[in-house]
Tab-separated table of C-alpha atoms and ligand atoms in Angstrom:
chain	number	residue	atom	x	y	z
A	1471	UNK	CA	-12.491	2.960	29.627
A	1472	UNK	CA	-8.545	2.763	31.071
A	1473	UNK	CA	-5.746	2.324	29.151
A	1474	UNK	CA	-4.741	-0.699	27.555
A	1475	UNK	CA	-0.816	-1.375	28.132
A	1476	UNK	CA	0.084	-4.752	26.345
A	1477	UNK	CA	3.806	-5.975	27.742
A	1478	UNK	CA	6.746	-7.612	25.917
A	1479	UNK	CA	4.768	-8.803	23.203
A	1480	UNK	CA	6.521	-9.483	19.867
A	1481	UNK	CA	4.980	-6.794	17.579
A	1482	UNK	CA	4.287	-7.361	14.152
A	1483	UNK	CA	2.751	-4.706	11.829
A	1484	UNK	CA	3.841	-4.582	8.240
A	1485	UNK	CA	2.836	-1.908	7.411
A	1486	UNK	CA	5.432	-0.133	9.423
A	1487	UNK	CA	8.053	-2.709	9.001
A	1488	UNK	CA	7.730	-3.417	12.422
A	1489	UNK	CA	9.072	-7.132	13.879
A	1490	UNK	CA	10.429	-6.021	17.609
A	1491	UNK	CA	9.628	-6.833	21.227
A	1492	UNK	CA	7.797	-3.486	23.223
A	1493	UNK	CA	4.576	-2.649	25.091
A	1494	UNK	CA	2.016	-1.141	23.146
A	1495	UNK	CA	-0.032	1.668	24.789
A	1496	UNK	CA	-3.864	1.567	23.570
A	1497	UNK	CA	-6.124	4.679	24.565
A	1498	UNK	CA	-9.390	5.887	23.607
A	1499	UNK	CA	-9.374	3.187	21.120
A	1500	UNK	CA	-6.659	3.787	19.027
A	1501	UNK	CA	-3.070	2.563	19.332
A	1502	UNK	CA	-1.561	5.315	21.456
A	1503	UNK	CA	2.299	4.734	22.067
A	1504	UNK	CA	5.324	2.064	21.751
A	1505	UNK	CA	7.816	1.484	24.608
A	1506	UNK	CA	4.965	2.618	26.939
A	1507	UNK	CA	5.675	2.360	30.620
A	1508	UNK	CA	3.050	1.156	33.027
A	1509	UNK	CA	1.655	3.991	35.346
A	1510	UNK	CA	-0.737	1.933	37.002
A	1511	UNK	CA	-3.606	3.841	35.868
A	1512	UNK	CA	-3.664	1.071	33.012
A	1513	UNK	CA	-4.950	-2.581	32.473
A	1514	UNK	CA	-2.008	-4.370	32.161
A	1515	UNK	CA	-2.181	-7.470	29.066
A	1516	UNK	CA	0.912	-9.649	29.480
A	1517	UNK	CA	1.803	-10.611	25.941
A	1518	UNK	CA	5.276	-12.720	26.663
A	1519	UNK	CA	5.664	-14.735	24.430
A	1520	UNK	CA	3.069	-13.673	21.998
A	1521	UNK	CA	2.546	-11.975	19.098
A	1522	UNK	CA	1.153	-8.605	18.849
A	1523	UNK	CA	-0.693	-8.332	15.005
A	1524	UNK	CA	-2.436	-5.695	13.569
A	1525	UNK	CA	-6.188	-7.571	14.138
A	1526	UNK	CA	-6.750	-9.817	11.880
A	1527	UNK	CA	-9.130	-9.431	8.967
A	1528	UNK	CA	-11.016	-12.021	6.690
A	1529	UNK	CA	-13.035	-10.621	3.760
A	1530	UNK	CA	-14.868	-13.611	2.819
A	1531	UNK	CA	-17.352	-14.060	5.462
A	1532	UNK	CA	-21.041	-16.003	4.668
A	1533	UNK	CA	-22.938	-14.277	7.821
A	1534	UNK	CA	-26.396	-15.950	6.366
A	1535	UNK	CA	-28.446	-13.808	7.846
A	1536	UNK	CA	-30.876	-12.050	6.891
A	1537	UNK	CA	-32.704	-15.553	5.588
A	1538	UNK	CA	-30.874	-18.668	6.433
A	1539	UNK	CA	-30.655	-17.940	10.438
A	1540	UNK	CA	-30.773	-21.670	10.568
A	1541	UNK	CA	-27.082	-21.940	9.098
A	1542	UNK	CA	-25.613	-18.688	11.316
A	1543	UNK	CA	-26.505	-15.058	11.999
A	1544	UNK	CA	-24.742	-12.177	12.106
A	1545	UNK	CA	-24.424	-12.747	16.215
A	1546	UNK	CA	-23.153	-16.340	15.994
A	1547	UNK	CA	-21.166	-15.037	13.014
A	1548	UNK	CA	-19.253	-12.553	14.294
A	1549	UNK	CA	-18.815	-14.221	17.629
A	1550	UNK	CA	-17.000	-16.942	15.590
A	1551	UNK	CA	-14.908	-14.556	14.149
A	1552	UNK	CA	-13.722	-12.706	17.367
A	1553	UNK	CA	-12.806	-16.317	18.929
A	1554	UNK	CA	-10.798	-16.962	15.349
A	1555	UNK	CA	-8.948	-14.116	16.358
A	1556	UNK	CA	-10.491	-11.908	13.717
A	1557	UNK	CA	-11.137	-7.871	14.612
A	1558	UNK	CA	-13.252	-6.931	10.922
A	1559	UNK	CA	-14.618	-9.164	8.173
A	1560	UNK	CA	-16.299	-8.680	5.032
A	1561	UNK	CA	-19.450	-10.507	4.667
A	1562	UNK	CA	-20.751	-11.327	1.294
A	1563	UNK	CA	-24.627	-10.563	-0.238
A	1564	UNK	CA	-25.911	-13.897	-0.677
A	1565	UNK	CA	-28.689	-13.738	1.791
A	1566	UNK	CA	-32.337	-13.957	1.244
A	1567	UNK	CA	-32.967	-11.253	0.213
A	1568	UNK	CA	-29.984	-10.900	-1.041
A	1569	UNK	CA	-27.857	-7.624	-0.208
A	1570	UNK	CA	-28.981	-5.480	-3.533
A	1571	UNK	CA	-30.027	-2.398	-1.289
A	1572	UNK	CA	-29.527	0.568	0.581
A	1573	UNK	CA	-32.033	-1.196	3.204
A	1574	UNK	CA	-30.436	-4.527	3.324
A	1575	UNK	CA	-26.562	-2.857	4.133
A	1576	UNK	CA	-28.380	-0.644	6.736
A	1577	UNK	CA	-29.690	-3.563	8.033
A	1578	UNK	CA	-26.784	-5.768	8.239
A	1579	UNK	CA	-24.880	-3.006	9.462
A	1580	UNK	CA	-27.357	-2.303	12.467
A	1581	UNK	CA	-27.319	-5.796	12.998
A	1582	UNK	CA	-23.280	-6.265	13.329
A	1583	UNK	CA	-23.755	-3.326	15.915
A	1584	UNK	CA	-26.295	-4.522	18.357
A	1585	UNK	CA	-24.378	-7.965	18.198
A	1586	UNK	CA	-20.974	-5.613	19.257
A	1587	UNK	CA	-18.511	-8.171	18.560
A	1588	UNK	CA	-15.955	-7.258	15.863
A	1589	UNK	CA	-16.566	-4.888	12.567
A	1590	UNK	CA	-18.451	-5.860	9.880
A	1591	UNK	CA	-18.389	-4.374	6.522
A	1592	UNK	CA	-20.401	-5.169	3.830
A	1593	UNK	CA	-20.035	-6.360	0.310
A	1594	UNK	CA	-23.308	-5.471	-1.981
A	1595	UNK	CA	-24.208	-6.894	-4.583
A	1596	UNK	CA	-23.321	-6.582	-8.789
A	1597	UNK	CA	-26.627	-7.179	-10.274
A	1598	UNK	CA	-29.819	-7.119	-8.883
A	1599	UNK	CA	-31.662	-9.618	-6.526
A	1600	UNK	CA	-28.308	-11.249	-7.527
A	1601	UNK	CA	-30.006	-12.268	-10.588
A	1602	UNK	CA	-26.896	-11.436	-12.960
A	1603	UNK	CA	-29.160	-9.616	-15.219
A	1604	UNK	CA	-28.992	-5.959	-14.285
A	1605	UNK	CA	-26.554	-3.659	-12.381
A	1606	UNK	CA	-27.336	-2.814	-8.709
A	1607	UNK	CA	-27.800	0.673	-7.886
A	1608	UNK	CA	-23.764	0.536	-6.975
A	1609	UNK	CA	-23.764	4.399	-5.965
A	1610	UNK	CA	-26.852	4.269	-3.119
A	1611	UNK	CA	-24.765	0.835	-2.682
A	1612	UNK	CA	-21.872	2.776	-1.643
A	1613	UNK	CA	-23.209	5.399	0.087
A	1614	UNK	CA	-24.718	2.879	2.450
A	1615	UNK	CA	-21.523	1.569	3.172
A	1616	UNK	CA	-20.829	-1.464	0.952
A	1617	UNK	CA	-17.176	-1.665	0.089
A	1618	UNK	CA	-16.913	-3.912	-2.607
A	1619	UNK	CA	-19.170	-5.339	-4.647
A	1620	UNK	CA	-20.266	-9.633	-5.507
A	1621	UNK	CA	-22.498	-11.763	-6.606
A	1622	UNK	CA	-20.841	-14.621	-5.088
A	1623	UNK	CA	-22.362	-18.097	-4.358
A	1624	UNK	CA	-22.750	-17.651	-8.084
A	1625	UNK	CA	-20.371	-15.610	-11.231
A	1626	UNK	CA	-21.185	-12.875	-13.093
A	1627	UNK	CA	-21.774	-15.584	-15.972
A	1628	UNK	CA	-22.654	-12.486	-18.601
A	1629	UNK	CA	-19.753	-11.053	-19.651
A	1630	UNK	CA	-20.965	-7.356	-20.367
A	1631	UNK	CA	-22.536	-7.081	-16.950
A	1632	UNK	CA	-19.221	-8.098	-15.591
A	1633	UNK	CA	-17.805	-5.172	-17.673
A	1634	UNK	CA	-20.400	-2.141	-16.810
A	1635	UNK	CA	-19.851	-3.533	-13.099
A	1636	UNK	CA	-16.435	-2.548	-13.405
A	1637	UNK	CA	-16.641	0.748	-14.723
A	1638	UNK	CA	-18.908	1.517	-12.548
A	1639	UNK	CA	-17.005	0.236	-9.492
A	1640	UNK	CA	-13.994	2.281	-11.040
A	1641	UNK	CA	-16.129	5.359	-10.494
A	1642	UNK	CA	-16.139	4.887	-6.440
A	1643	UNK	CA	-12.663	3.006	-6.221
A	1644	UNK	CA	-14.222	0.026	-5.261
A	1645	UNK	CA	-12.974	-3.466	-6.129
A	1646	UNK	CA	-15.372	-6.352	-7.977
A	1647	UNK	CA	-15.276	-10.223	-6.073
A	1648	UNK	CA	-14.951	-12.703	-8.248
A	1649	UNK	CA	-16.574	-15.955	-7.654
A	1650	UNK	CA	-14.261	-17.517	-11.027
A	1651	UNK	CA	-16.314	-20.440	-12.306
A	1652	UNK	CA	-18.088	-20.504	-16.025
A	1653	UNK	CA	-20.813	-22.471	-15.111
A	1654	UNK	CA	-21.362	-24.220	-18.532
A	1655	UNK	CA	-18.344	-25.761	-17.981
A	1656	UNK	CA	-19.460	-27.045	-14.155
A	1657	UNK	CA	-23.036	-27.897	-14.363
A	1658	UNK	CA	-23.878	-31.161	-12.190
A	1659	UNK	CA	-20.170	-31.529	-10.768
A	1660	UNK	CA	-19.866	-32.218	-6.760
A	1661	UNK	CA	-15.892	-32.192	-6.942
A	1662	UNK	CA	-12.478	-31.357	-8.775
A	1663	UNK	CA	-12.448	-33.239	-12.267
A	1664	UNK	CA	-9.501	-35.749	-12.204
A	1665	UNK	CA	-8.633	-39.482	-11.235
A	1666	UNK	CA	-9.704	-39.231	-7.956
A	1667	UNK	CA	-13.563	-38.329	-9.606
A	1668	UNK	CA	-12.679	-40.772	-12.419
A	1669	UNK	CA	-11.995	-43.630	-9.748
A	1670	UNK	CA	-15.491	-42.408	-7.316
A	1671	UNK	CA	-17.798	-42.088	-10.074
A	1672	UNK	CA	-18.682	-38.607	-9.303
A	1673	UNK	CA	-19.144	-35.771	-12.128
A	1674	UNK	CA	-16.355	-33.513	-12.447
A	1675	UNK	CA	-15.401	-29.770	-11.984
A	1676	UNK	CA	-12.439	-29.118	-13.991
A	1677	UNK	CA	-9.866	-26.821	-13.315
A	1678	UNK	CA	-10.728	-24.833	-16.612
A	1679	UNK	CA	-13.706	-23.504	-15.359
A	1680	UNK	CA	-11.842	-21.627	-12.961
A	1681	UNK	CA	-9.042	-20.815	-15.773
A	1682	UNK	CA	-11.204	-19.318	-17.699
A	1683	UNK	CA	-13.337	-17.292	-15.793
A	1684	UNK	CA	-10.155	-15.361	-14.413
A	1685	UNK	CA	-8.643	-14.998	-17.919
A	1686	UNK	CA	-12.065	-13.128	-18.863
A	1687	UNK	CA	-11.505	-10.891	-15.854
A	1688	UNK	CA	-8.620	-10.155	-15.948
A	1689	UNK	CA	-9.060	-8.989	-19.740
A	1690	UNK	CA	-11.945	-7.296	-18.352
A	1691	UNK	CA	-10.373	-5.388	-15.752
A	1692	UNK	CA	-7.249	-4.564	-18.177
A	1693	UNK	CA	-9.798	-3.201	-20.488
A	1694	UNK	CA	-11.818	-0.878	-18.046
A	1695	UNK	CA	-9.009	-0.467	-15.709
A	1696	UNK	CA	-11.276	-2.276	-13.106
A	1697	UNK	CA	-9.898	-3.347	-9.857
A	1698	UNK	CA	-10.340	-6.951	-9.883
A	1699	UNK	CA	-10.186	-9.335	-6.790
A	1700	UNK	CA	-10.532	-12.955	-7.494
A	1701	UNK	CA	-11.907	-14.556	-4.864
A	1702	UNK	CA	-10.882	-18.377	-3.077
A	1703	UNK	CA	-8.356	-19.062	-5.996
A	1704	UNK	CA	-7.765	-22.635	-6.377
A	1705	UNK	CA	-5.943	-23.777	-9.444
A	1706	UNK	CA	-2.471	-23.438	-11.067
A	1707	UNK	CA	-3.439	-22.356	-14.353
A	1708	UNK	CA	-5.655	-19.844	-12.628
A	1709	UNK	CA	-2.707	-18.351	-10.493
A	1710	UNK	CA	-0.409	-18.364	-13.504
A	1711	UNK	CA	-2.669	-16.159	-15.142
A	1712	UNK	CA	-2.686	-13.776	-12.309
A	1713	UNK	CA	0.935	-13.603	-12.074
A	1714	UNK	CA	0.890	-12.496	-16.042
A	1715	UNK	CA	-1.519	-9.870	-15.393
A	1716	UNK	CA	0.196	-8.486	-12.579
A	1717	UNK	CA	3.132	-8.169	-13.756
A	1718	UNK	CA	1.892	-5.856	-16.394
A	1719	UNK	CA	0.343	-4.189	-14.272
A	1720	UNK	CA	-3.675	-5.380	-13.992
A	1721	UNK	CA	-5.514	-4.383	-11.386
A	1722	UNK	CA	-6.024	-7.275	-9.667
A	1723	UNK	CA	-5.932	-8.891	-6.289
A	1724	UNK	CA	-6.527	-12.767	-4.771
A	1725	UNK	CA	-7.404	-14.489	-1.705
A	1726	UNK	CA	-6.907	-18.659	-0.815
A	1727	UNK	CA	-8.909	-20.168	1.355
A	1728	UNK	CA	-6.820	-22.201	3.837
A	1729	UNK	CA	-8.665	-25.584	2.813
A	1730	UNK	CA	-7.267	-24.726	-0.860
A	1731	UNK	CA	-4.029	-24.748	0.762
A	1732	UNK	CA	-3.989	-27.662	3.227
A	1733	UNK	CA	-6.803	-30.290	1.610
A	1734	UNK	CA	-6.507	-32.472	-1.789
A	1735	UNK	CA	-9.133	-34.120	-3.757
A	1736	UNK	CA	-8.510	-37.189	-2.277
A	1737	UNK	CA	-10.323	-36.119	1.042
A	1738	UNK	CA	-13.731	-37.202	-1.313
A	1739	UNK	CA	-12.971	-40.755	-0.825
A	1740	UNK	CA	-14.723	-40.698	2.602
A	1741	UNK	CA	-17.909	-39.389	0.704
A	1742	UNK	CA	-18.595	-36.536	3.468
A	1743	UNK	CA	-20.157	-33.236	2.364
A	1744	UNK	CA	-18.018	-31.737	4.910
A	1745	UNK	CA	-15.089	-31.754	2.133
A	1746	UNK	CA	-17.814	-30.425	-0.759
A	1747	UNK	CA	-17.188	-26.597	-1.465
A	1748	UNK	CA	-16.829	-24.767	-4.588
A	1749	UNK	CA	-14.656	-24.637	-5.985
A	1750	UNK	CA	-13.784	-27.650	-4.706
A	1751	UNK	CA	-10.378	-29.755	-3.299
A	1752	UNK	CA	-8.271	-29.857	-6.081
A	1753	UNK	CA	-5.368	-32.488	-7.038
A	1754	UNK	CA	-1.672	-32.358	-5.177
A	1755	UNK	CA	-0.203	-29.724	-8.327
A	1756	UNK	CA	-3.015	-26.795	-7.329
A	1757	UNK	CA	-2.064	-27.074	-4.034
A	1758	UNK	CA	1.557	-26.601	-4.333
A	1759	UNK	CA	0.649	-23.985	-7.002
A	1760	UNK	CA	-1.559	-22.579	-4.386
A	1761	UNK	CA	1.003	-22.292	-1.881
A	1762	UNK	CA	3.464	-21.058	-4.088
A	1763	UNK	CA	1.113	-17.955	-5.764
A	1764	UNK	CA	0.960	-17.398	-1.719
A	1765	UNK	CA	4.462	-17.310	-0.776
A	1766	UNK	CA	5.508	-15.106	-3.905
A	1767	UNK	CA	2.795	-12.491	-3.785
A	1768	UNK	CA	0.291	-13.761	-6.738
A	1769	UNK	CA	-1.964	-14.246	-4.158
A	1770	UNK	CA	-2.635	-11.266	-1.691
A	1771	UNK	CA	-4.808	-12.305	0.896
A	1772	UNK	CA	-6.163	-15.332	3.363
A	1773	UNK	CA	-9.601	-15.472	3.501
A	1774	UNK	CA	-12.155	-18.572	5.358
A	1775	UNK	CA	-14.750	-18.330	2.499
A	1776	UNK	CA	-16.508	-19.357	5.938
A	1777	UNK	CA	-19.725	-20.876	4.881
A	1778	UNK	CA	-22.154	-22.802	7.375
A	1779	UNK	CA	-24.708	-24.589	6.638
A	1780	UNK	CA	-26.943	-26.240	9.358
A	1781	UNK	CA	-25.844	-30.052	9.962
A	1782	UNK	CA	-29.291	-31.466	8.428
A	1783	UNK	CA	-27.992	-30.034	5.408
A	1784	UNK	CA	-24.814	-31.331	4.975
A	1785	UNK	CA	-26.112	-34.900	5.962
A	1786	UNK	CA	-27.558	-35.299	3.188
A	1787	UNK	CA	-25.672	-37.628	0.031
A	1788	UNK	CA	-22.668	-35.610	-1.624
A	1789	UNK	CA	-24.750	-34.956	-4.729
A	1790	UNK	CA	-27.336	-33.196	-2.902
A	1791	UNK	CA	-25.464	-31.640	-0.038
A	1792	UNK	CA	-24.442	-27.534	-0.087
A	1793	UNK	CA	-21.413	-26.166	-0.921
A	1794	UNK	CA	-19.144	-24.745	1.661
A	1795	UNK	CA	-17.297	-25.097	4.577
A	1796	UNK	CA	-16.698	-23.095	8.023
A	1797	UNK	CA	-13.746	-21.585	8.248
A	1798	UNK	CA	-13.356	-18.770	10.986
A	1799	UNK	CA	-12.113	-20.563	13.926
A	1800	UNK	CA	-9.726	-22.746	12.394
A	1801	UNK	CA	-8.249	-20.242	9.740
A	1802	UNK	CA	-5.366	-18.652	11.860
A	1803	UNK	CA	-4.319	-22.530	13.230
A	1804	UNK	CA	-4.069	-23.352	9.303
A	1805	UNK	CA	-1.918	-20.593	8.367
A	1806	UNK	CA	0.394	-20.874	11.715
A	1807	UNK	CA	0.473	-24.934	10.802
A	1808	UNK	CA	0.616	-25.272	7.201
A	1809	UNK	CA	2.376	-21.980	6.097
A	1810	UNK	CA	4.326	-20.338	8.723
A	1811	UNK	CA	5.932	-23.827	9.917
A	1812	UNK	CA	6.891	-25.309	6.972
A	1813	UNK	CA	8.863	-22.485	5.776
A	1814	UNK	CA	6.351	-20.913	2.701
A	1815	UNK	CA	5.673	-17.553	4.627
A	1816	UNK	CA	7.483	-15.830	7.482
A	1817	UNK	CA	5.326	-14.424	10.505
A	1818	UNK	CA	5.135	-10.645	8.825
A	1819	UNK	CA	4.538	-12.071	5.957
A	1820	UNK	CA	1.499	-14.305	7.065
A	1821	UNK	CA	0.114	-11.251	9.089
A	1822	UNK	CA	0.128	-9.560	6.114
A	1823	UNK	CA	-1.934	-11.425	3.795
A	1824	UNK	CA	-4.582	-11.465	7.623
A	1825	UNK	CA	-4.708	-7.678	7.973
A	1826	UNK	CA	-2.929	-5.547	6.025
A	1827	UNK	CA	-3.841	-6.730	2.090
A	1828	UNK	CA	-7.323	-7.011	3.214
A	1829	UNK	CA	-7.633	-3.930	4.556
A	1830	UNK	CA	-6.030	-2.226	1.708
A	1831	UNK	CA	-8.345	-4.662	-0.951
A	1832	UNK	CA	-11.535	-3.134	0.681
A	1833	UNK	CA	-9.847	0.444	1.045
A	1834	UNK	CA	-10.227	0.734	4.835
A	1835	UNK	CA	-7.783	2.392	7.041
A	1836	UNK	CA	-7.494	-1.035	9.048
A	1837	UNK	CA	-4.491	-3.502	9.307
A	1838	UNK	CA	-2.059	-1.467	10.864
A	1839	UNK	CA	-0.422	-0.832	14.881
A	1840	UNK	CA	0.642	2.604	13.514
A	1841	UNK	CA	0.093	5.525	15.896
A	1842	UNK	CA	-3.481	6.956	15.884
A	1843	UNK	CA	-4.610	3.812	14.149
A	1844	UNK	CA	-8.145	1.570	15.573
A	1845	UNK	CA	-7.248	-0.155	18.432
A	1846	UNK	CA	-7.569	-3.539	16.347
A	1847	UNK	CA	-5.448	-5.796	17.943
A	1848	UNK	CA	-4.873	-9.573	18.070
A	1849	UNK	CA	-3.244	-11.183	20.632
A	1850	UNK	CA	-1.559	-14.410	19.210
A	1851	UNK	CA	0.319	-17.367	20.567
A	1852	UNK	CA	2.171	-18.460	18.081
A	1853	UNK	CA	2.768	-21.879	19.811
A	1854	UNK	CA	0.212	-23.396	20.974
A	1855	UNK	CA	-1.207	-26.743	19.627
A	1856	UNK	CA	-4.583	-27.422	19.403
A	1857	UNK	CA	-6.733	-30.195	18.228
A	1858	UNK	CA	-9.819	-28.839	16.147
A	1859	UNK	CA	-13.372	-30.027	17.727
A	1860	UNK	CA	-16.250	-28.698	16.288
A	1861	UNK	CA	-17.934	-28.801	19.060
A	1862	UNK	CA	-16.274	-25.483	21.046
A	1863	UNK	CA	-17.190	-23.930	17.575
A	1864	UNK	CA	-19.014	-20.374	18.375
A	1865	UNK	CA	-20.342	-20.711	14.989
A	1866	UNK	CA	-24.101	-21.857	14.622
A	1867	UNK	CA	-22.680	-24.534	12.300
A	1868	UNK	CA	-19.820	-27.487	12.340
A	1869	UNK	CA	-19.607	-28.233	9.165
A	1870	UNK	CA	-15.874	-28.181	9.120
A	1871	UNK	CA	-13.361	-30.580	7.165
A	1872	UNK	CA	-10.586	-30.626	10.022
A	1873	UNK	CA	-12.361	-32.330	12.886
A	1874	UNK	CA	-9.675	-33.739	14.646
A	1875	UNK	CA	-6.731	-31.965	13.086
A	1876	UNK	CA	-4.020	-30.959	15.321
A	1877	UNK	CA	-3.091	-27.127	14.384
A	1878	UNK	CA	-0.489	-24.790	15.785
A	1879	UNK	CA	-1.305	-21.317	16.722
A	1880	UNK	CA	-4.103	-19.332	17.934
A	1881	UNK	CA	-5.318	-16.353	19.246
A	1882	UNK	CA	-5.495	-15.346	23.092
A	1883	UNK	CA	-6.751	-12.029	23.502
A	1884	UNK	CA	-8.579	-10.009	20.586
A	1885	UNK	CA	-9.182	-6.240	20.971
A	1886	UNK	CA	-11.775	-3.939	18.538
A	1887	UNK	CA	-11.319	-0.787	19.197
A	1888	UNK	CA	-9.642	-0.617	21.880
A	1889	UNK	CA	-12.073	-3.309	24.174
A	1890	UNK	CA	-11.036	-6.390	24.749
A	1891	UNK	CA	-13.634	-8.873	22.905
A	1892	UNK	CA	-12.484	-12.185	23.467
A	1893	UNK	CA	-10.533	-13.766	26.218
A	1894	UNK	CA	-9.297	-17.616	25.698
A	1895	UNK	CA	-10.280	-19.150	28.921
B	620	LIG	ZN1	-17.509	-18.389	-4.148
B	621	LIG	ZN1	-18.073	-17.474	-0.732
């Protein structure tokens, strides 16, 4: 394999403090030199214009398979994620079966390989056939591979399970997922509790579900000195709460989904699953609050919470329609549109909450350009506009709420490893 020598390409890795224009050198897979001259013994990537990140991760992957190979598998998957722009992502246990076993990581793991598109790891998870009874067998979990541990799709409803999960997770340094919702509180609700439910009829989620679900955690992690992550975040009372705890010094981590950040409750008015996910759209003062827990830190991370579900599915009436939404190939275009121009994060900032907090969140030595680092790299142009159409989707599934939206912002080129994966045409 020659050398990679990427030219003029503005590069941005936080975790060096890096923001300059310079040709990175990539050899033997790992990032090799800065203000590298070409040779001519390398293949030359003109990056003009671009940006040069650390590749981009997302941690809250649905890969469906093994079970639900209707909806995606872990091919489709992680070809969706390369043309997103995304080198590694964390996919979560809530296949059939679900992924409570040294077996089932093996297997995903295996799979991810023969498909040789970007890395997978692998979140196990808590309890058992993700039953939320007992504990999985989070050691042989972890010596399989699994890097964090969730029984999202669904909470940890019992609150002692929740506990013993993380003490046990403390043991291996491995962080607990939080899917936030007490379901007593959620039951038969298809969207966010508030006028816009009120005015449609519809039964309610409230935003207290979530509130208290993360207070519980968060006691739960101060207690056992857990490391909490609270996964897809979506309300202010939620995110005020994690601003309390961290600043005493919890534990604790977040991700927002980019439809939490872009989308209101209002979007249910045209009655289309494709705006049904849970938790759901909430009202204009989560969204700002959303943004806001983003552009001050509360909230770590940007993650898709990519969730397909075969179009038959989602055809059906809102009551009885899935959860979830896709997410992978317009996550980047969402950040680049509705964060980075507006003014609420900076470009190293943004890359940050893509690569580097994920990485460190799942404890892998990923999201960084540093010397002697993977040769994870994502090529971006930071300027391009692009109109979303589900229909160039790699994914298996379209379910998608911005059909049609125009987005800024997208990646060219994505290396893993130092092999180029994915070319835009
Ligand atoms: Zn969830
Ligand atoms: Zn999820």
């Amino acid at each position: 394999m020659p050398p990679l020598l990427i030219q003029n390409g503005r590069v941005i890795d936080p975790a060096q403090d890096m923001d300059r224009v310079t040709n990175l050198l990539v050899a033997d897979g790992r990032v090799a030199a800065y203000d590298a001259r070409p040779t001519g013994n390398e293949t030359v990537i003109d990056a003009a214009g671009k940006i040069v990140s650390p590749g981009l991760i997302d941690m809250h992957v649905h890969l469906r398979e093994p079970g639900f190979e209707e909806d995606e598998t872990i091919d489709s998957g992680t070809a969706a994620a390369l043309a997103g722009g995304f080198t590694s992502i964390a996919c979560i246990p809530n296949t059939d079966p679900p992924i409570d076993s040294q077996a089932a990581v093996e297997f995903v793991r295996d799979r991810a390989q023969k498909a040789d598109h970007c890395n997978v790891l692998v979140v196990a998870c808590v309890s058992k056939n993700r039953e939320g009874k007992e504990l999985a067998e989070i050691g042989q979990l972890v010596e399989a591979g699994a890097v964090a541990f969730s029984d999202d799709g669904s909470p940890v409803s019992d609150a002692e399970l929740m506990r013993r999960a993380f003490q046990y997770c403390l043991m291996f340094d491995k962080p607990v997922l939080s899917h936030a919702e007490i379901r007593e509180l959620t039951q038969q609700g298809v969207m966010h509790e508030g006028l816009v439910s009120l005015v449609l009829g519809l039964p309610g989620i409230p935003a207290a579900a979530e509130d208290v679900m993360i207070s519980r955690d968060v006691a739960l992690a101060e207690a056992t000195g857990g490391r909490l992550h609270v996964m897809h975040v979506s309300t202010a009372g939620g995110i005020d709460v994690l601003r309390r705890a961290k600043s005493r010094g919890v534990r604790v981590t977040a991700e927002a989904t980019p439809h939490h950040f872009t989308l209101t409750d209002e979007c249910l008015r045209a009655f289309d699953a494709n705006f049904k996910m849970s938790p759901p759209l909430r009202g204009r003062e989560h969204v700002d609050a959303v943004i806001a827990g983003l552009a001050d830190g509360t909230i770590d991370a940007v993650a898709s919470d990519h969730a397909p579900h075969a179009r038959e599915k989602k055809m059906q009436e809102l009551d009885q329609a899935p959860f979830g939404v896709v997410g992978l190939e317009t996550s980047l275009g969402l950040v680049v549109a509705k964060l980075i121009e507006p003014g609420h994060l900076d470009w190293p900032a943004a890359i940050r909450k893509m690569s580097l907090n994920p990485a460190r969140i799942l404890g892998i030595p990923k999201g960084t350009l540093a010397i002697g680092a993977d040769a994870d790299v994502t090529i971006i142009d930071p300027k391009a506009r692009w109109t979303v159409d589900p229909a160039q989707f790699r994914s298996k599934s379209a379910n998608t709420p911005f059909a049609g939206m125009e987005l800024t912002g997208r990646a060219e080129v994505v290396i893993v490893g130092g092999r180029v994966k994915y070319q835009r045409k």
